[in-house]
Amino acid sequence: MLVTGGAGYIGSHAAKALAAAGYTVVAFDSLVAGHRAAAKFGPLVEGDIADLQAVRAALKAHDIFAVMHFAAFLDVGESVREPSKYYRNNVAGAVTLLEAMAAESVRHFVFSSTCATYGEPIETPIAETHPQNPINSYGESKLAVERALPHFERAHGMHWAALRYFNAAGADPDGEIGEDHSPEIHLIPRAIEAATGACGLQVFGDDYPTPDGTCLRDYIHVTDLADAHVRALEAIVETGKSGAYNLGTGHPHSVREVIDTVQRVSGRAVPWTLGPRRPGDPAVLYAAPKKARAELHWTPRYADLEAIVRTAWNWHQAHPHGYGEE
Ligand SMILES: NC(=O)c1ccc[n+]([C@@H]2O[C@H](COP(=O)([O-])OP(=O)(O)OC[C@H]3O[C@@H](n4cnc5c(N)ncnc54)[C@H](O)[C@@H]3O)[C@@H](O)[C@H]2O)c1
């Protein structure tokens, strides 16, 4: 298995799940945002997915039969300011990877997509059939790859699964790996940092049409995401049937609930200030995860917000400076 972005947050958890399921895992990562120490479940090939020859060489040298593709940029705000960065890495990079796979006859592809491909929801919970109208170049870049996949399937017999995650959160319950983004843009680690006094926390708007006025999101544990990847891979290998799946719990939580949960789990206050709404933040986003349950037989094991926050808190307590390489 080649895991692009295998030194990153979700890719390293997927690599761990794959290794536990008996696969030989090779991480392919440029380390632009990842950590050498996270790529601990097999060899790390340092390279850029934009480098066709390097990807082909890795596929050939390690006799790869399937690729899980996590390598991308994922900061929505940055994608609005710098769309070229997102089109280049997330779209052109992915197309180069697919080209390398076609050239080396690698025919199974599991792709990290996102609920950002849906854009402003017209109904919730969001099912896979919901229209995809992204409102930023991050979501557009992921949708462009999703749309390329059936063409690669037709031309090269490639089977694929596009996994649309909602909000990835938590850390490996064994404490081996966790979340270490710089800058950190996700709510749970930011609230944890605020609890430890490392930084302040701003809540973007409390006048949304939700019970407590803050946005509702669907937090899905990274180990459950990893498990879904293994199941999706096995499903496409067994059935040859490609498709897209939402990965979420189907139970949204508000920003205030997350803050309260971090306070409860950590036993510390989470200081926060109220800021304005961010443009393009829908009030409510959560998954209808029925398709993944029915077809991948996937059920999140850490569906409870407290369990998610606890694993993130434990990782942060044991690694206050993340992987500590910088
Ligand atoms: N974190 C979330 O909540 C979330 C939600 C939905 C979708 N996703 C998707 O999941 C994937 C992984 O997200 P993450 O949170 O683990 O991010 P991450 O930044 O921790 O991991 C991405 C990894 O890809 C590597 N990378 C980036 N560009 C590369 C390139 N050109 N060549 C080689 N390596 C490269 C980085 O060094 C990093 O290790 C992304 O594709 C993201 O769009 C994440």
mmCIF file of C-alpha atoms and ligand atoms in Angstrom:
data_model
loop_
_atom_site.group_PDB
_atom_site.id
_atom_site.type_symbol
_atom_site.label_atom_id
_atom_site.label_comp_id
_atom_site.label_asym_id
_atom_site.label_seq_id
_atom_site.Cartn_x
_atom_site.Cartn_y
_atom_site.Cartn_z
ATOM 1 C CA MET A 1 0.000 0.000 0.000
ATOM 2 C CA LEU A 2 1.270 3.475 -0.799
ATOM 3 C CA VAL A 3 -0.082 6.110 1.583
ATOM 4 C CA THR A 4 0.527 9.606 0.245
ATOM 5 C CA GLY A 5 0.526 12.072 3.123
ATOM 6 C CA GLY A 6 1.444 9.133 5.379
ATOM 7 C CA ALA A 7 3.425 11.464 7.665
ATOM 8 C CA GLY A 8 0.348 13.650 8.208
ATOM 9 C CA TYR A 9 -2.473 13.470 10.720
ATOM 10 C CA ILE A 10 -5.062 11.221 9.057
ATOM 11 C CA GLY A 11 -2.588 9.430 6.759
ATOM 12 C CA SER A 12 -0.503 8.219 9.720
ATOM 13 C CA HIS A 13 -3.603 6.863 11.456
ATOM 14 C CA ALA A 14 -4.629 5.088 8.236
ATOM 15 C CA ALA A 15 -1.108 3.660 7.941
ATOM 16 C CA LYS A 16 -1.400 2.293 11.471
ATOM 17 C CA ALA A 17 -4.790 0.698 10.679
ATOM 18 C CA LEU A 18 -3.459 -0.795 7.442
ATOM 19 C CA ALA A 19 -0.382 -2.236 9.180
ATOM 20 C CA ALA A 20 -2.641 -3.705 11.896
ATOM 21 C CA ALA A 21 -4.788 -5.300 9.158
ATOM 22 C CA GLY A 22 -1.690 -6.991 7.745
ATOM 23 C CA TYR A 23 -0.790 -4.693 4.837
ATOM 24 C CA THR A 24 2.746 -3.578 4.098
ATOM 25 C CA VAL A 25 2.617 0.194 4.184
ATOM 26 C CA VAL A 26 4.879 2.680 2.439
ATOM 27 C CA ALA A 27 4.381 6.367 3.253
ATOM 28 C CA PHE A 28 5.021 8.865 0.462
ATOM 29 C CA ASP A 29 5.287 12.394 1.839
ATOM 30 C CA SER A 30 7.186 15.581 1.075
ATOM 31 C CA LEU A 31 7.038 16.541 4.775
ATOM 32 C CA VAL A 32 5.722 19.962 3.718
ATOM 33 C CA ALA A 33 3.249 19.643 6.603
ATOM 34 C CA GLY A 34 3.935 16.156 7.958
ATOM 35 C CA HIS A 35 6.291 14.682 10.524
ATOM 36 C CA ARG A 36 8.930 12.027 10.000
ATOM 37 C CA ALA A 37 8.090 10.612 13.439
ATOM 38 C CA ALA A 38 4.463 10.038 12.385
ATOM 39 C CA ALA A 39 5.488 7.782 9.491
ATOM 40 C CA LYS A 40 6.355 4.881 11.753
ATOM 41 C CA PHE A 41 4.353 2.018 10.261
ATOM 42 C CA GLY A 42 6.639 1.267 7.326
ATOM 43 C CA PRO A 43 9.262 2.969 5.191
ATOM 44 C CA LEU A 44 8.917 6.650 4.325
ATOM 45 C CA VAL A 45 9.655 7.735 0.758
ATOM 46 C CA GLU A 46 10.321 11.458 0.821
ATOM 47 C CA GLY A 47 8.955 12.958 -2.354
ATOM 48 C CA ASP A 48 6.361 15.196 -3.926
ATOM 49 C CA ILE A 49 3.267 13.780 -5.635
ATOM 50 C CA ALA A 50 3.883 16.350 -8.386
ATOM 51 C CA ASP A 51 7.055 14.442 -9.320
ATOM 52 C CA LEU A 52 5.798 11.815 -11.780
ATOM 53 C CA GLN A 53 9.087 9.919 -11.945
ATOM 54 C CA ALA A 54 9.464 9.808 -8.152
ATOM 55 C CA VAL A 55 5.921 8.471 -7.733
ATOM 56 C CA ARG A 56 6.401 5.880 -10.490
ATOM 57 C CA ALA A 57 9.695 4.792 -8.937
ATOM 58 C CA ALA A 58 8.043 4.362 -5.522
ATOM 59 C CA LEU A 59 5.132 2.381 -6.998
ATOM 60 C CA LYS A 60 7.543 0.112 -8.853
ATOM 61 C CA ALA A 61 10.181 -0.301 -6.130
ATOM 62 C CA HIS A 62 7.617 -1.322 -3.506
ATOM 63 C CA ASP A 63 5.400 -3.366 -5.814
ATOM 64 C CA ILE A 64 2.372 -1.281 -4.827
ATOM 65 C CA PHE A 65 -1.130 -2.626 -5.509
ATOM 66 C CA ALA A 66 -3.219 0.229 -4.072
ATOM 67 C CA VAL A 67 -2.857 3.890 -3.143
ATOM 68 C CA MET A 68 -4.515 5.863 -0.357
ATOM 69 C CA HIS A 69 -4.197 9.517 -1.177
ATOM 70 C CA PHE A 70 -4.126 11.974 1.743
ATOM 71 C CA ALA A 71 -1.430 14.389 0.502
ATOM 72 C CA ALA A 72 -3.027 17.807 0.024
ATOM 73 C CA PHE A 73 -3.389 21.258 1.494
ATOM 74 C CA LEU A 74 -6.519 21.774 3.586
ATOM 75 C CA ASP A 75 -6.809 25.263 5.007
ATOM 76 C CA VAL A 76 -10.083 26.674 3.655
ATOM 77 C CA GLY A 77 -9.165 30.300 4.450
ATOM 78 C CA GLU A 78 -5.797 29.974 2.748
ATOM 79 C CA SER A 79 -7.477 28.371 -0.256
ATOM 80 C CA VAL A 80 -9.599 31.498 -0.668
ATOM 81 C CA ARG A 81 -6.507 33.721 -0.598
ATOM 82 C CA GLU A 82 -4.249 31.449 -2.665
ATOM 83 C CA PRO A 83 -6.310 29.296 -5.026
ATOM 84 C CA SER A 84 -3.291 28.487 -7.217
ATOM 85 C CA LYS A 85 -1.633 26.689 -4.288
ATOM 86 C CA TYR A 86 -4.714 24.473 -3.955
ATOM 87 C CA TYR A 87 -5.238 23.784 -7.636
ATOM 88 C CA ARG A 88 -1.542 22.994 -8.061
ATOM 89 C CA ASN A 89 -1.146 20.638 -5.109
ATOM 90 C CA ASN A 90 -4.597 19.151 -4.713
ATOM 91 C CA VAL A 91 -5.662 18.924 -8.364
ATOM 92 C CA ALA A 92 -2.486 18.842 -10.483
ATOM 93 C CA GLY A 93 -0.692 16.778 -7.810
ATOM 94 C CA ALA A 94 -3.511 14.227 -7.679
ATOM 95 C CA VAL A 95 -3.667 13.982 -11.471
ATOM 96 C CA THR A 96 0.075 13.340 -11.579
ATOM 97 C CA LEU A 97 -0.360 10.612 -8.988
ATOM 98 C CA LEU A 98 -3.191 9.027 -11.008
ATOM 99 C CA GLU A 99 -1.050 9.240 -14.137
ATOM 100 C CA ALA A 100 1.783 7.440 -12.339
ATOM 101 C CA MET A 101 -0.660 4.777 -11.137
ATOM 102 C CA ALA A 102 -1.996 4.261 -14.658
ATOM 103 C CA ALA A 103 1.555 3.966 -16.009
ATOM 104 C CA GLU A 104 2.449 1.370 -13.350
ATOM 105 C CA SER A 105 -0.894 -0.484 -13.606
ATOM 106 C CA VAL A 106 -1.923 0.250 -10.012
ATOM 107 C CA ARG A 107 -5.700 -0.003 -10.029
ATOM 108 C CA HIS A 108 -7.062 0.738 -6.553
ATOM 109 C CA PHE A 109 -7.376 4.249 -5.210
ATOM 110 C CA VAL A 110 -8.849 5.554 -1.958
ATOM 111 C CA PHE A 111 -9.186 9.312 -1.954
ATOM 112 C CA SER A 112 -9.460 11.796 0.951
ATOM 113 C CA SER A 113 -12.351 13.987 -0.016
ATOM 114 C CA THR A 114 -14.356 16.303 2.163
ATOM 115 C CA CYS A 115 -17.788 17.599 3.084
ATOM 116 C CA ALA A 116 -16.488 20.936 1.718
ATOM 117 C CA THR A 117 -17.380 19.562 -1.733
ATOM 118 C CA TYR A 118 -21.058 20.065 -0.835
ATOM 119 C CA GLY A 119 -20.781 23.788 -0.132
ATOM 120 C CA GLU A 120 -23.708 25.499 1.589
ATOM 121 C CA PRO A 121 -26.118 22.653 2.448
ATOM 122 C CA ILE A 122 -29.637 22.854 1.123
ATOM 123 C CA GLU A 123 -30.673 20.131 3.568
ATOM 124 C CA THR A 124 -29.185 18.308 6.545
ATOM 125 C CA PRO A 125 -28.158 15.665 7.300
ATOM 126 C CA ILE A 126 -26.123 15.612 4.103
ATOM 127 C CA ALA A 127 -26.346 12.446 2.028
ATOM 128 C CA GLU A 128 -23.972 11.518 -0.810
ATOM 129 C CA THR A 129 -26.668 12.543 -3.284
ATOM 130 C CA HIS A 130 -26.708 16.132 -2.001
ATOM 131 C CA PRO A 131 -25.639 18.554 -4.801
ATOM 132 C CA GLN A 132 -21.941 19.381 -4.766
ATOM 133 C CA ASN A 133 -21.437 23.143 -5.079
ATOM 134 C CA PRO A 134 -18.241 24.070 -3.228
ATOM 135 C CA ILE A 135 -17.867 27.660 -2.069
ATOM 136 C CA ASN A 136 -14.058 27.772 -1.822
ATOM 137 C CA SER A 137 -11.119 26.544 -3.875
ATOM 138 C CA TYR A 138 -10.281 23.847 -1.302
ATOM 139 C CA GLY A 139 -13.677 22.212 -1.859
ATOM 140 C CA GLU A 140 -13.417 22.797 -5.615
ATOM 141 C CA SER A 141 -9.976 21.162 -5.702
ATOM 142 C CA LYS A 142 -11.294 18.022 -4.001
ATOM 143 C CA LEU A 143 -14.385 17.909 -6.215
ATOM 144 C CA ALA A 144 -12.208 18.245 -9.326
ATOM 145 C CA VAL A 145 -10.356 15.074 -8.306
ATOM 146 C CA GLU A 146 -13.601 13.251 -7.497
ATOM 147 C CA ARG A 147 -14.838 14.157 -10.980
ATOM 148 C CA ALA A 148 -11.628 12.903 -12.579
ATOM 149 C CA LEU A 149 -11.929 9.458 -10.991
ATOM 150 C CA PRO A 150 -14.659 7.938 -13.228
ATOM 151 C CA HIS A 151 -12.585 8.995 -16.246
ATOM 152 C CA PHE A 152 -9.517 7.184 -14.923
ATOM 153 C CA GLU A 153 -11.748 4.206 -14.171
ATOM 154 C CA ARG A 154 -13.032 4.127 -17.753
ATOM 155 C CA ALA A 155 -9.630 4.634 -19.340
ATOM 156 C CA HIS A 156 -7.423 2.577 -17.021
ATOM 157 C CA GLY A 157 -9.725 0.204 -15.118
ATOM 158 C CA MET A 158 -9.026 1.996 -11.853
ATOM 159 C CA HIS A 159 -11.402 1.264 -8.953
ATOM 160 C CA TRP A 160 -11.830 4.040 -6.438
ATOM 161 C CA ALA A 161 -13.528 5.208 -3.277
ATOM 162 C CA ALA A 162 -13.903 8.908 -2.487
ATOM 163 C CA LEU A 163 -14.327 9.331 1.258
ATOM 164 C CA ARG A 164 -15.928 12.627 2.216
ATOM 165 C CA TYR A 165 -14.889 13.314 5.777
ATOM 166 C CA PHE A 166 -16.659 15.748 8.020
ATOM 167 C CA ASN A 167 -14.485 17.137 10.882
ATOM 168 C CA ALA A 168 -11.608 14.773 11.636
ATOM 169 C CA ALA A 169 -10.712 14.860 15.318
ATOM 170 C CA GLY A 170 -9.093 12.955 18.178
ATOM 171 C CA ALA A 171 -5.904 10.959 18.308
ATOM 172 C CA ASP A 172 -4.745 7.365 18.308
ATOM 173 C CA PRO A 173 -6.167 5.838 21.532
ATOM 174 C CA ASP A 174 -2.804 4.076 22.069
ATOM 175 C CA GLY A 175 -1.123 7.488 22.100
ATOM 176 C CA GLU A 176 1.410 6.585 19.372
ATOM 177 C CA ILE A 177 0.371 9.357 16.943
ATOM 178 C CA GLY A 178 -1.831 12.429 17.017
ATOM 179 C CA GLU A 179 -2.676 15.788 15.498
ATOM 180 C CA ASP A 180 0.126 18.312 14.991
ATOM 181 C CA HIS A 181 -0.749 20.966 12.415
ATOM 182 C CA SER A 182 1.102 24.252 12.204
ATOM 183 C CA PRO A 183 -0.704 26.579 12.318
ATOM 184 C CA GLU A 184 -3.492 24.627 13.998
ATOM 185 C CA ILE A 185 -6.850 25.480 12.413
ATOM 186 C CA HIS A 186 -9.127 22.837 13.946
ATOM 187 C CA LEU A 187 -11.408 23.564 16.879
ATOM 188 C CA ILE A 188 -10.625 20.705 19.291
ATOM 189 C CA PRO A 189 -6.811 21.105 19.308
ATOM 190 C CA ARG A 190 -7.223 24.887 19.434
ATOM 191 C CA ALA A 191 -9.541 24.605 22.435
ATOM 192 C CA ILE A 192 -7.007 22.271 24.069
ATOM 193 C CA GLU A 193 -4.238 24.783 23.419
ATOM 194 C CA ALA A 194 -6.428 27.484 24.962
ATOM 195 C CA ALA A 195 -6.991 25.258 28.022
ATOM 196 C CA THR A 196 -3.237 24.943 28.469
ATOM 197 C CA GLY A 197 -2.694 28.676 27.990
ATOM 198 C CA ALA A 198 -0.756 28.183 24.749
ATOM 199 C CA CYS A 199 -3.044 30.440 22.702
ATOM 200 C CA GLY A 200 -6.360 32.218 22.729
ATOM 201 C CA LEU A 201 -9.517 30.876 21.141
ATOM 202 C CA GLN A 202 -11.923 32.856 19.053
ATOM 203 C CA VAL A 203 -15.479 31.681 18.398
ATOM 204 C CA PHE A 204 -16.716 32.865 15.024
ATOM 205 C CA GLY A 205 -20.268 34.001 15.653
ATOM 206 C CA ASP A 206 -22.911 33.070 18.227
ATOM 207 C CA ASP A 207 -25.986 34.277 16.375
ATOM 208 C CA TYR A 208 -26.524 31.289 14.081
ATOM 209 C CA PRO A 209 -29.965 29.651 13.979
ATOM 210 C CA THR A 210 -28.800 26.782 16.229
ATOM 211 C CA PRO A 211 -29.812 25.961 19.829
ATOM 212 C CA ASP A 212 -26.870 27.867 21.408
ATOM 213 C CA GLY A 213 -26.135 30.180 18.478
ATOM 214 C CA THR A 214 -22.780 28.586 17.531
ATOM 215 C CA CYS A 215 -22.137 26.410 14.478
ATOM 216 C CA LEU A 216 -22.916 22.701 14.535
ATOM 217 C CA ARG A 217 -20.371 20.275 13.098
ATOM 218 C CA ASP A 218 -19.944 16.503 12.834
ATOM 219 C CA TYR A 219 -16.728 15.398 14.600
ATOM 220 C CA ILE A 220 -15.450 12.023 13.494
ATOM 221 C CA HIS A 221 -12.614 10.229 15.271
ATOM 222 C CA VAL A 222 -9.475 9.812 13.201
ATOM 223 C CA THR A 223 -9.222 6.116 14.156
ATOM 224 C CA ASP A 224 -12.744 5.586 12.831
ATOM 225 C CA LEU A 225 -11.730 7.352 9.612
ATOM 226 C CA ALA A 226 -8.713 5.051 9.377
ATOM 227 C CA ASP A 227 -10.936 2.003 9.850
ATOM 228 C CA ALA A 228 -13.280 3.243 7.095
ATOM 229 C CA HIS A 229 -10.305 3.514 4.724
ATOM 230 C CA VAL A 230 -9.344 -0.117 5.260
ATOM 231 C CA ARG A 231 -12.969 -1.171 4.706
ATOM 232 C CA ALA A 232 -13.293 0.980 1.586
ATOM 233 C CA LEU A 233 -10.121 -0.499 0.154
ATOM 234 C CA GLU A 234 -11.320 -4.037 0.821
ATOM 235 C CA ALA A 235 -14.720 -3.255 -0.676
ATOM 236 C CA ILE A 236 -13.308 -1.962 -3.953
ATOM 237 C CA VAL A 237 -10.851 -4.849 -4.189
ATOM 238 C CA GLU A 238 -13.606 -7.420 -3.558
ATOM 239 C CA THR A 239 -16.453 -5.907 -5.539
ATOM 240 C CA GLY A 240 -14.745 -3.669 -8.096
ATOM 241 C CA LYS A 241 -17.491 -1.169 -7.315
ATOM 242 C CA SER A 242 -16.363 2.448 -7.053
ATOM 243 C CA GLY A 243 -18.214 5.133 -5.126
ATOM 244 C CA ALA A 244 -18.311 8.053 -2.727
ATOM 245 C CA TYR A 245 -19.072 7.747 0.984
ATOM 246 C CA ASN A 246 -19.728 10.269 3.725
ATOM 247 C CA LEU A 247 -17.735 9.665 6.884
ATOM 248 C CA GLY A 248 -19.300 11.282 9.932
ATOM 249 C CA THR A 249 -21.204 10.208 13.024
ATOM 250 C CA GLY A 250 -24.451 11.861 11.964
ATOM 251 C CA HIS A 251 -24.606 13.621 15.364
ATOM 252 C CA PRO A 252 -23.528 17.259 15.252
ATOM 253 C CA HIS A 253 -22.083 19.223 18.177
ATOM 254 C CA SER A 254 -21.913 22.975 18.625
ATOM 255 C CA VAL A 255 -18.747 24.993 19.158
ATOM 256 C CA ARG A 256 -19.901 25.703 22.727
ATOM 257 C CA GLU A 257 -20.433 21.991 23.375
ATOM 258 C CA VAL A 258 -16.880 21.312 22.197
ATOM 259 C CA ILE A 259 -15.525 23.998 24.519
ATOM 260 C CA ASP A 260 -17.551 22.609 27.444
ATOM 261 C CA THR A 261 -16.317 19.094 26.702
ATOM 262 C CA VAL A 262 -12.674 20.223 26.588
ATOM 263 C CA GLN A 263 -13.214 21.968 29.943
ATOM 264 C CA ARG A 264 -14.744 18.837 31.449
ATOM 265 C CA VAL A 265 -12.095 16.451 30.112
ATOM 266 C CA SER A 266 -9.135 18.686 30.931
ATOM 267 C CA GLY A 267 -10.463 20.013 34.214
ATOM 268 C CA ARG A 268 -9.344 23.475 33.051
ATOM 269 C CA ALA A 269 -11.066 26.596 31.849
ATOM 270 C CA VAL A 270 -11.027 27.286 28.108
ATOM 271 C CA PRO A 271 -10.860 31.070 27.712
ATOM 272 C CA TRP A 272 -12.434 32.293 24.481
ATOM 273 C CA THR A 273 -13.513 35.507 22.860
ATOM 274 C CA LEU A 274 -16.356 36.117 20.483
ATOM 275 C CA GLY A 275 -15.473 37.160 16.951
ATOM 276 C CA PRO A 276 -17.586 37.859 13.886
ATOM 277 C CA ARG A 277 -18.996 35.134 11.671
ATOM 278 C CA ARG A 278 -16.559 33.874 9.031
ATOM 279 C CA PRO A 279 -17.833 34.203 5.477
ATOM 280 C CA GLY A 280 -18.792 30.829 4.053
ATOM 281 C CA ASP A 281 -19.318 29.044 7.405
ATOM 282 C CA PRO A 282 -22.661 27.215 7.160
ATOM 283 C CA ALA A 283 -24.656 27.097 10.437
ATOM 284 C CA VAL A 284 -25.056 23.330 10.385
ATOM 285 C CA LEU A 285 -23.039 20.592 8.699
ATOM 286 C CA TYR A 286 -23.490 16.918 9.466
ATOM 287 C CA ALA A 287 -23.463 13.667 7.630
ATOM 288 C CA ALA A 288 -26.059 11.113 6.780
ATOM 289 C CA PRO A 289 -23.578 8.226 7.151
ATOM 290 C CA LYS A 290 -26.019 5.439 6.155
ATOM 291 C CA LYS A 291 -24.280 4.454 2.931
ATOM 292 C CA ALA A 292 -20.914 3.759 4.620
ATOM 293 C CA ARG A 293 -22.725 1.766 7.312
ATOM 294 C CA ALA A 294 -24.642 -0.320 4.800
ATOM 295 C CA GLU A 295 -21.978 -0.887 2.152
ATOM 296 C CA LEU A 296 -18.715 -0.740 4.137
ATOM 297 C CA HIS A 297 -20.217 -2.159 7.359
ATOM 298 C CA TRP A 298 -18.582 0.756 9.110
ATOM 299 C CA THR A 299 -19.751 2.039 12.480
ATOM 300 C CA PRO A 300 -17.754 4.684 14.349
ATOM 301 C CA ARG A 301 -16.427 3.296 17.645
ATOM 302 C CA TYR A 302 -15.621 6.716 19.133
ATOM 303 C CA ALA A 303 -18.904 8.395 18.263
ATOM 304 C CA ASP A 304 -19.150 10.162 21.589
ATOM 305 C CA LEU A 305 -17.638 13.683 21.694
ATOM 306 C CA GLU A 306 -16.122 13.118 25.116
ATOM 307 C CA ALA A 307 -14.236 10.029 23.910
ATOM 308 C CA ILE A 308 -12.941 11.999 20.933
ATOM 309 C CA VAL A 309 -11.784 14.918 23.078
ATOM 310 C CA ARG A 310 -10.232 12.588 25.657
ATOM 311 C CA THR A 311 -7.925 10.942 23.084
ATOM 312 C CA ALA A 312 -6.929 14.376 21.743
ATOM 313 C CA TRP A 313 -6.288 15.653 25.281
ATOM 314 C CA ASN A 314 -4.210 12.577 26.190
ATOM 315 C CA TRP A 315 -2.070 13.023 23.061
ATOM 316 C CA HIS A 316 -1.599 16.709 23.770
ATOM 317 C CA GLN A 317 -0.662 16.080 27.408
ATOM 318 C CA ALA A 318 1.947 13.506 26.394
ATOM 319 C CA HIS A 319 3.219 15.667 23.476
ATOM 320 C CA PRO A 320 2.741 19.335 24.400
ATOM 321 C CA HIS A 321 4.963 20.322 21.471
ATOM 322 C CA GLY A 322 3.492 17.797 19.044
ATOM 323 C CA TYR A 323 6.173 15.765 17.303
ATOM 324 C CA GLY A 324 8.666 18.389 18.424
ATOM 325 C CA GLU A 325 10.755 18.381 15.237
ATOM 326 C CA GLU A 326 10.469 22.070 14.467
HETATM 327 N N1 LIG B 1 -8.350 17.184 8.868
HETATM 328 C C1 LIG B 1 -9.630 17.227 8.488
HETATM 329 O O1 LIG B 1 -10.523 17.558 9.280
HETATM 330 C C2 LIG B 1 -10.013 16.839 7.081
HETATM 331 C C3 LIG B 1 -11.366 16.882 6.719
HETATM 332 C C4 LIG B 1 -11.735 16.511 5.423
HETATM 333 C C5 LIG B 1 -10.755 16.083 4.527
HETATM 334 N N2 LIG B 1 -9.450 16.052 4.910
HETATM 335 C C6 LIG B 1 -8.458 15.607 3.929
HETATM 336 O O2 LIG B 1 -7.659 14.606 4.522
HETATM 337 C C7 LIG B 1 -6.340 14.650 4.011
HETATM 338 C C8 LIG B 1 -5.353 14.614 5.141
HETATM 339 O O3 LIG B 1 -5.604 15.685 6.042
HETATM 340 P P1 LIG B 1 -4.696 15.854 7.353
HETATM 341 O O4 LIG B 1 -5.505 16.589 8.346
HETATM 342 O O5 LIG B 1 -4.092 14.543 7.697
HETATM 343 O O6 LIG B 1 -3.575 16.849 6.782
HETATM 344 P P2 LIG B 1 -2.009 16.874 7.092
HETATM 345 O O7 LIG B 1 -1.512 18.202 6.635
HETATM 346 O O8 LIG B 1 -1.753 16.474 8.499
HETATM 347 O O9 LIG B 1 -1.453 15.747 6.145
HETATM 348 C C9 LIG B 1 -1.213 15.940 4.783
HETATM 349 C C10 LIG B 1 0.135 15.331 4.471
HETATM 350 O O10 LIG B 1 0.375 15.439 3.075
HETATM 351 C C11 LIG B 1 1.709 15.856 2.864
HETATM 352 N N3 LIG B 1 1.734 16.539 1.561
HETATM 353 C C12 LIG B 1 1.067 17.668 1.197
HETATM 354 N N4 LIG B 1 1.333 17.951 -0.093
HETATM 355 C C13 LIG B 1 2.188 16.999 -0.556
HETATM 356 C C14 LIG B 1 2.788 16.732 -1.794
HETATM 357 N N5 LIG B 1 2.627 17.548 -2.850
HETATM 358 N N6 LIG B 1 3.566 15.643 -1.928
HETATM 359 C C15 LIG B 1 3.760 14.808 -0.882
HETATM 360 N N7 LIG B 1 3.226 15.009 0.334
HETATM 361 C C16 LIG B 1 2.448 16.091 0.493
HETATM 362 C C17 LIG B 1 2.036 16.745 4.043
HETATM 363 O O11 LIG B 1 3.437 16.835 4.296
HETATM 364 C C18 LIG B 1 1.291 16.047 5.181
HETATM 365 O O12 LIG B 1 2.099 15.087 5.813
HETATM 366 C C19 LIG B 1 -6.259 15.902 3.133
HETATM 367 O O13 LIG B 1 -6.343 15.483 1.793
HETATM 368 C C20 LIG B 1 -7.486 16.690 3.546
HETATM 369 O O14 LIG B 1 -7.963 17.450 2.472
HETATM 370 C C21 LIG B 1 -9.063 16.418 6.162
#
